[in-house]
Every structure is written in structure tokens, then in C-alpha cells.
Amino acid sequence: MDNRPVGMFDSGVGGLSVLRAFQSLAPNERVLYFADTAWFPYGPRPAAEVRKRCFAITQRLLASDVKMIVVACNTASAAAISDLREAFPVPFVGMVPGVKPAAVQSRTGRVVILATEGTLDGDLYGRVVEDFGRSTVIDAVPGTGLAELVEAGRTGTPDGTAAVKDVLNRSIAAGADTVVLGCTHYHFLIGDIRAAFPQLAIVDTSEAVARRAVQVLDDGGMRADSDNQQRLDLIVSGDSASFREAMGRLGFPATPQEATA
Ligand code: DGL
């Protein structure tokens, strides 16, 4: 048993998709969520810069004695997950784009992977495509502007649908029938994607990653006591009031406790 918190981080609200799944699977765990909004967006930044942020955030989370860290961001996972695992003595769980399930379920043999520029440039993505994508045509599409749209709370609006159409139109017209959400922010665009392309299958790995995190806790004998109260603490590197507002818009209860960055 281990009642210490689980650390989790993203550049902003994207990782809340993993947080929500994790909280429903592990109702007794405390989570310390670091939203690095002062550095948002990660997508266009050089990998070395994102890696530096990942190291700084990890050090801050470890200072609060977290027992495990979930890198709830594809861009950060692509830039840093193996270095983090080498450098720090806690388990890390990261995001990997769901190319494999998409390749398996596609009927047309053509899938879109929608991710940030940083993720699509990284080795991790290249490896996944090499491993699973041989028999499938994969359109790597940068979701330029989409994470910003989510962060600004403009999902579920005509803007959201139009932005999704804009980035996906070409691939869908070329026969893609499945989209892999390769950025945790895009989870919150699922409604817009469905509105724009009702037939399109969507592969979202947020729940699978949450499940993996629970499994790592189980395997390490690190689950919290069954009478431990679920709790969420926040660290926001940018403006915390607007981050809380964004959380509220996504349906998270108001005013979680807050630590300092
Ligand atoms: N949520 C991040 C991801 O999963 C990206 C958003 C950003 O560009 O900061 O890749």
C-alpha cells in the first residue's frame, strides 16, 4: 500500500482526459496534476526544450513525493519518456499513438494520425509506425491550432467543427476511415470530429493509458488504501484562474487545492 500521490502532467488541459479515466478506474488515488500552461503549446517547440520542461516538472513533482508519473501528453512522451525513465527512480507511464488498433480496425487500409508537429517529428512515432503501420497507409496530419482551440474552450462550437474539417478533409477524401488522436488535447474534440465526419472511427488512447497506470501501481504494490479519499491537487505554471476556468468548462469540479510551481 502506498498513499502518496500520483504525478501527472501536460502542457495544459489535454492530460485531463487521462486524469478523468484514471480517477474513475482508481477512486482512492490522490493525483498531483501539473499544467505547464506558461509553456503551452509544446507542439511547435524543439524537442530539447520540451525535454527540459519535462525534467523540471518531474523534479517539482518528486519534491511533492509522487510515487509514479503519468506523462499525459504525447509531445512530452515523444521528446522525453526514455530519458526520464533513465534519469529518475520512479515508474513513468507515457502516451503512445494508437496506430496499432487503428491499423487493425481500418477497413480501407488508410488511417490518419492527428498529432502535434513535435510528436510527428519524434523517433517514438517513427518506431510505432514502423512496427504497426506496414500494411496500412498512414497520413500523418499535424493538428495545427487544434490544441489552442481546446485550451481556449472553443470545442463544441462551429469553430471547432470547421477546424477539424480543415485538417482532416483531405485524408478523408483520400479514403481514410479511422483517425488516431495523437495528442491528449484532441480527446476534447471528439464531439466536433463526430459532427464533422459521422462515419469516421476514432482511436483515443487516454483510457488505455489510465489502465496501464493502474496496472503499474498494482504490479508495484503501490495502490492506495481502499479507504483513502480521492483528491486532486493542481500546479499551474501559468495563470491558474484561467486554467481553473478551462477545467470547469470541461466538466471538472471547481477549486481543487493548489500547490506552487
Ligand atoms: N497535449 C499535448 C499532446 O498530447 C500537446 C499540446 C501542445 O501542443 O502543448 O501532445
Coordinates of C-alpha atoms and ligand atoms in Angstrom, one line a residue:
M1 CA 0.0 0.0 0.0
D2 CA 1.2 3.5 -0.8
N3 CA -0.9 6.5 -0.2
R4 CA 1.4 9.0 -1.8
P5 CA 0.1 10.9 -4.8
V6 CA 0.4 10.0 -8.5
G7 CA 2.0 12.8 -10.5
M8 CA 0.6 13.7 -13.9
F9 CA 1.5 16.4 -16.4
D10 CA 0.7 18.1 -19.7
S11 CA 1.1 21.5 -21.3
G12 CA -2.5 22.3 -20.3
V13 CA -5.9 20.7 -20.2
G14 CA -5.1 17.8 -22.6
G15 CA -3.9 15.5 -19.8
L16 CA -7.3 15.9 -18.0
S17 CA -8.6 13.3 -20.5
V18 CA -6.2 10.8 -18.9
L19 CA -6.9 12.1 -15.4
R20 CA -10.6 11.6 -15.8
A21 CA -10.2 8.0 -16.9
F22 CA -7.6 7.4 -14.2
Q23 CA -9.9 8.8 -11.5
S24 CA -12.8 6.6 -12.5
L25 CA -10.5 3.5 -12.5
A26 CA -8.7 4.3 -9.3
P27 CA -11.1 6.1 -7.0
N28 CA -8.8 6.0 -4.0
E29 CA -5.8 7.7 -5.5
R30 CA -4.6 11.2 -5.0
V31 CA -3.3 13.0 -8.1
L32 CA -1.0 16.0 -8.3
Y33 CA -1.6 17.4 -11.8
F34 CA 1.0 19.8 -13.3
A35 CA -0.4 22.0 -16.1
D36 CA 2.5 23.7 -17.8
T37 CA 0.4 26.5 -19.3
A38 CA 3.3 29.0 -19.2
W39 CA 4.9 26.9 -21.8
F40 CA 1.8 26.0 -23.8
P41 CA 1.9 24.9 -26.6
Y42 CA 4.6 22.2 -26.6
G43 CA 3.8 21.1 -30.1
P44 CA 5.8 23.6 -32.1
R45 CA 8.8 23.8 -29.6
P46 CA 12.1 22.0 -30.3
A47 CA 12.2 18.5 -28.6
A48 CA 15.2 19.7 -26.4
E49 CA 13.1 22.5 -25.0
V50 CA 10.2 20.2 -24.2
R51 CA 12.6 17.7 -22.6
K52 CA 13.9 20.4 -20.4
R53 CA 10.4 21.2 -19.2
C54 CA 9.7 17.5 -18.6
F55 CA 12.8 17.3 -16.3
A56 CA 11.9 20.5 -14.4
I57 CA 8.3 19.3 -13.9
T58 CA 9.4 15.8 -12.8
Q59 CA 11.7 17.4 -10.2
R60 CA 8.9 19.5 -8.9
L61 CA 6.5 16.5 -8.8
L62 CA 9.1 14.4 -7.0
A63 CA 9.6 17.2 -4.5
S64 CA 5.9 16.5 -3.6
D65 CA 6.8 12.8 -3.1
V66 CA 4.8 11.4 -6.0
K67 CA 5.1 7.6 -6.4
M68 CA 4.7 7.4 -10.1
I69 CA 4.4 9.9 -13.0
V70 CA 2.0 9.8 -15.9
V71 CA 3.2 11.8 -18.9
A72 CA -0.3 12.7 -20.1
C73 CA 1.0 14.4 -23.2
N74 CA 2.1 12.8 -26.5
T75 CA 4.5 15.6 -27.4
A76 CA 6.3 15.3 -24.0
S77 CA 6.3 11.5 -24.2
A78 CA 7.8 11.6 -27.7
A79 CA 10.5 14.1 -26.5
A80 CA 11.5 12.7 -23.2
I81 CA 10.0 9.4 -21.9
S82 CA 13.1 7.3 -22.3
D83 CA 15.4 9.9 -20.8
L84 CA 13.0 10.4 -17.9
R85 CA 13.0 6.7 -17.2
E86 CA 16.8 6.6 -17.2
A87 CA 17.2 9.7 -15.0
F88 CA 14.6 9.2 -12.2
P89 CA 13.8 6.4 -9.9
V90 CA 10.0 6.3 -10.2
P91 CA 7.9 4.5 -12.8
F92 CA 6.7 6.6 -15.8
V93 CA 3.7 5.9 -17.9
G94 CA 3.5 7.7 -21.2
M95 CA 1.4 8.2 -24.3
V96 CA 1.9 6.2 -27.5
P97 CA -0.2 7.0 -30.5
G98 CA -2.7 4.1 -31.1
V99 CA -1.5 3.2 -34.6
K100 CA -1.8 -0.5 -33.9
P101 CA -5.5 -0.6 -33.1
A102 CA -6.2 1.8 -35.9
A103 CA -4.4 -0.4 -38.4
V104 CA -6.3 -3.4 -37.2
Q105 CA -9.7 -1.9 -37.4
S106 CA -9.4 0.1 -40.6
R107 CA -11.4 -1.3 -43.4
T108 CA -10.0 0.9 -46.1
G109 CA -6.4 0.4 -45.0
R110 CA -5.9 4.1 -44.6
V111 CA -5.7 5.9 -41.3
V112 CA -4.9 9.4 -40.1
I113 CA -2.7 10.1 -37.2
L114 CA -3.5 13.5 -35.9
A115 CA -0.8 14.9 -33.6
T116 CA 1.4 17.9 -32.9
E117 CA 4.4 18.7 -35.1
G118 CA 6.7 17.7 -32.2
T119 CA 5.1 14.2 -31.9
L120 CA 5.2 13.6 -35.6
D121 CA 8.9 14.6 -35.8
G122 CA 9.9 12.3 -32.9
D123 CA 11.5 8.8 -33.0
L124 CA 8.8 7.3 -30.9
Y125 CA 6.2 8.0 -33.6
G126 CA 8.6 6.7 -36.2
R127 CA 9.0 3.4 -34.3
V128 CA 5.3 2.9 -33.8
V129 CA 4.6 3.4 -37.5
E130 CA 7.4 1.0 -38.4
D131 CA 6.1 -1.6 -36.0
F132 CA 2.5 -1.5 -36.8
G133 CA 1.9 0.5 -39.9
R134 CA 3.4 -1.6 -42.6
S135 CA 0.2 -2.9 -44.2
T136 CA -1.6 0.4 -43.7
V137 CA -1.3 3.8 -45.4
I138 CA -0.8 6.3 -42.6
D139 CA -1.4 10.0 -43.2
A140 CA 0.5 12.0 -40.5
V141 CA -1.5 15.2 -40.1
P142 CA -0.3 18.0 -37.8
G143 CA -3.3 19.3 -35.9
T144 CA -2.1 22.9 -36.2
G145 CA -4.2 25.2 -34.0
L146 CA -6.3 22.4 -32.5
A147 CA -4.7 22.2 -29.1
E148 CA -5.0 26.0 -28.8
L149 CA -8.7 25.8 -29.7
V150 CA -9.3 23.3 -26.9
E151 CA -7.3 25.3 -24.4
A152 CA -9.4 28.3 -25.3
G153 CA -12.6 26.4 -24.6
R154 CA -13.9 26.6 -28.2
T155 CA -14.8 22.9 -28.6
G156 CA -18.4 22.1 -29.5
T157 CA -18.7 25.3 -31.5
P158 CA -18.9 26.0 -35.2
D159 CA -15.2 27.0 -34.9
G160 CA -14.4 23.5 -33.6
T161 CA -16.2 21.7 -36.3
A162 CA -14.7 23.9 -39.0
A163 CA -11.1 23.5 -37.6
V164 CA -11.5 19.7 -37.6
K165 CA -12.8 19.7 -41.1
D166 CA -10.0 21.8 -42.2
V167 CA -7.3 19.5 -41.0
L168 CA -9.0 16.1 -41.8
N169 CA -10.8 16.8 -45.1
R170 CA -8.0 15.8 -47.4
S171 CA -7.3 12.4 -45.8
I172 CA -11.0 11.5 -45.5
A173 CA -11.5 12.4 -49.2
A174 CA -8.5 10.1 -50.0
G175 CA -10.3 7.2 -48.2
A176 CA -9.1 7.3 -44.6
D177 CA -11.8 5.7 -42.3
T178 CA -10.0 5.9 -38.9
V179 CA -8.3 8.8 -37.0
V180 CA -5.9 8.2 -34.2
L181 CA -5.9 11.0 -31.6
G182 CA -2.2 11.5 -31.1
C183 CA -2.5 14.5 -28.7
T184 CA -4.3 14.4 -25.4
H185 CA -6.0 17.7 -26.1
Y186 CA -7.8 16.2 -29.1
H187 CA -9.9 13.9 -26.8
F188 CA -12.0 17.0 -26.1
L189 CA -12.6 17.4 -29.9
I190 CA -14.3 14.0 -30.2
G191 CA -17.8 15.7 -30.4
D192 CA -16.5 18.0 -33.1
I193 CA -14.9 15.2 -35.1
R194 CA -18.2 13.2 -34.9
A195 CA -20.2 16.2 -36.0
A196 CA -17.8 16.8 -39.0
F197 CA -17.3 13.2 -40.0
P198 CA -20.0 10.9 -38.5
Q199 CA -18.6 7.8 -40.2
L200 CA -15.1 8.2 -39.1
A201 CA -13.8 5.7 -36.4
I202 CA -11.8 7.4 -33.6
V203 CA -9.0 5.8 -31.7
D204 CA -8.3 7.5 -28.4
T205 CA -5.7 6.0 -26.0
S206 CA -6.5 8.1 -22.9
E207 CA -8.3 5.3 -21.2
A208 CA -5.8 2.6 -22.2
V209 CA -3.0 4.8 -20.7
A210 CA -5.0 5.2 -17.5
R211 CA -5.5 1.5 -17.3
R212 CA -1.8 1.0 -17.8
A213 CA -1.1 3.4 -15.0
V214 CA -3.3 1.4 -12.6
Q215 CA -1.6 -1.8 -13.7
V216 CA 1.8 -0.3 -12.9
L217 CA 0.6 0.6 -9.5
D218 CA -0.8 -2.9 -9.0
D219 CA 2.4 -4.6 -10.2
G220 CA 4.5 -2.5 -7.9
G221 CA 2.2 -3.0 -4.8
M222 CA 1.7 0.8 -4.9
R223 CA -2.1 1.2 -4.8
A224 CA -3.5 3.5 -2.1
D225 CA -5.6 2.1 0.7
S226 CA -9.2 1.4 -0.1
D227 CA -10.3 4.0 2.4
N228 CA -8.0 6.6 1.0
Q229 CA -10.0 9.6 -0.3
Q230 CA -9.7 10.6 -3.9
R231 CA -8.2 14.0 -4.2
L232 CA -6.8 16.3 -6.9
D233 CA -4.1 18.9 -6.3
L234 CA -3.0 21.3 -9.0
I235 CA 0.2 23.0 -10.0
V236 CA -0.2 25.6 -12.8
S237 CA 2.9 27.3 -14.2
G238 CA 0.9 30.0 -15.9
D239 CA -2.3 31.8 -15.0
S240 CA -4.1 29.5 -12.6
A241 CA -7.5 31.3 -12.7
S242 CA -7.9 30.7 -16.4
F243 CA -6.7 27.1 -16.1
R244 CA -9.4 26.5 -13.5
E245 CA -12.0 28.1 -15.8
A246 CA -10.9 25.8 -18.6
M247 CA -11.2 22.8 -16.3
G248 CA -14.7 23.9 -15.3
R249 CA -15.7 24.2 -19.0
L250 CA -14.6 20.6 -19.4
G251 CA -16.8 19.5 -16.5
F252 CA -14.2 19.2 -13.7
P253 CA -15.4 20.3 -10.3
A254 CA -14.3 23.8 -9.3
T255 CA -11.4 24.8 -7.0
P256 CA -9.2 21.9 -6.4
Q257 CA -6.4 22.6 -4.0
E258 CA -3.3 24.1 -5.4
A259 CA 0.4 23.9 -4.8
T260 CA 3.0 26.2 -6.2
A261 CA 5.2 25.6 -9.2
Ligands
DGL1 N1 -1.4 17.7 -25.1 C1 -0.2 17.7 -25.8 C2 0.0 16.4 -26.5 O1 -0.6 15.4 -26.1 C3 0.1 18.8 -26.9 C4 -0.5 20.1 -26.8 C5 0.6 21.2 -27.0 O2 1.0 21.5 -28.2 O3 1.0 21.7 -26.0 O4 0.7 16.3 -27.5

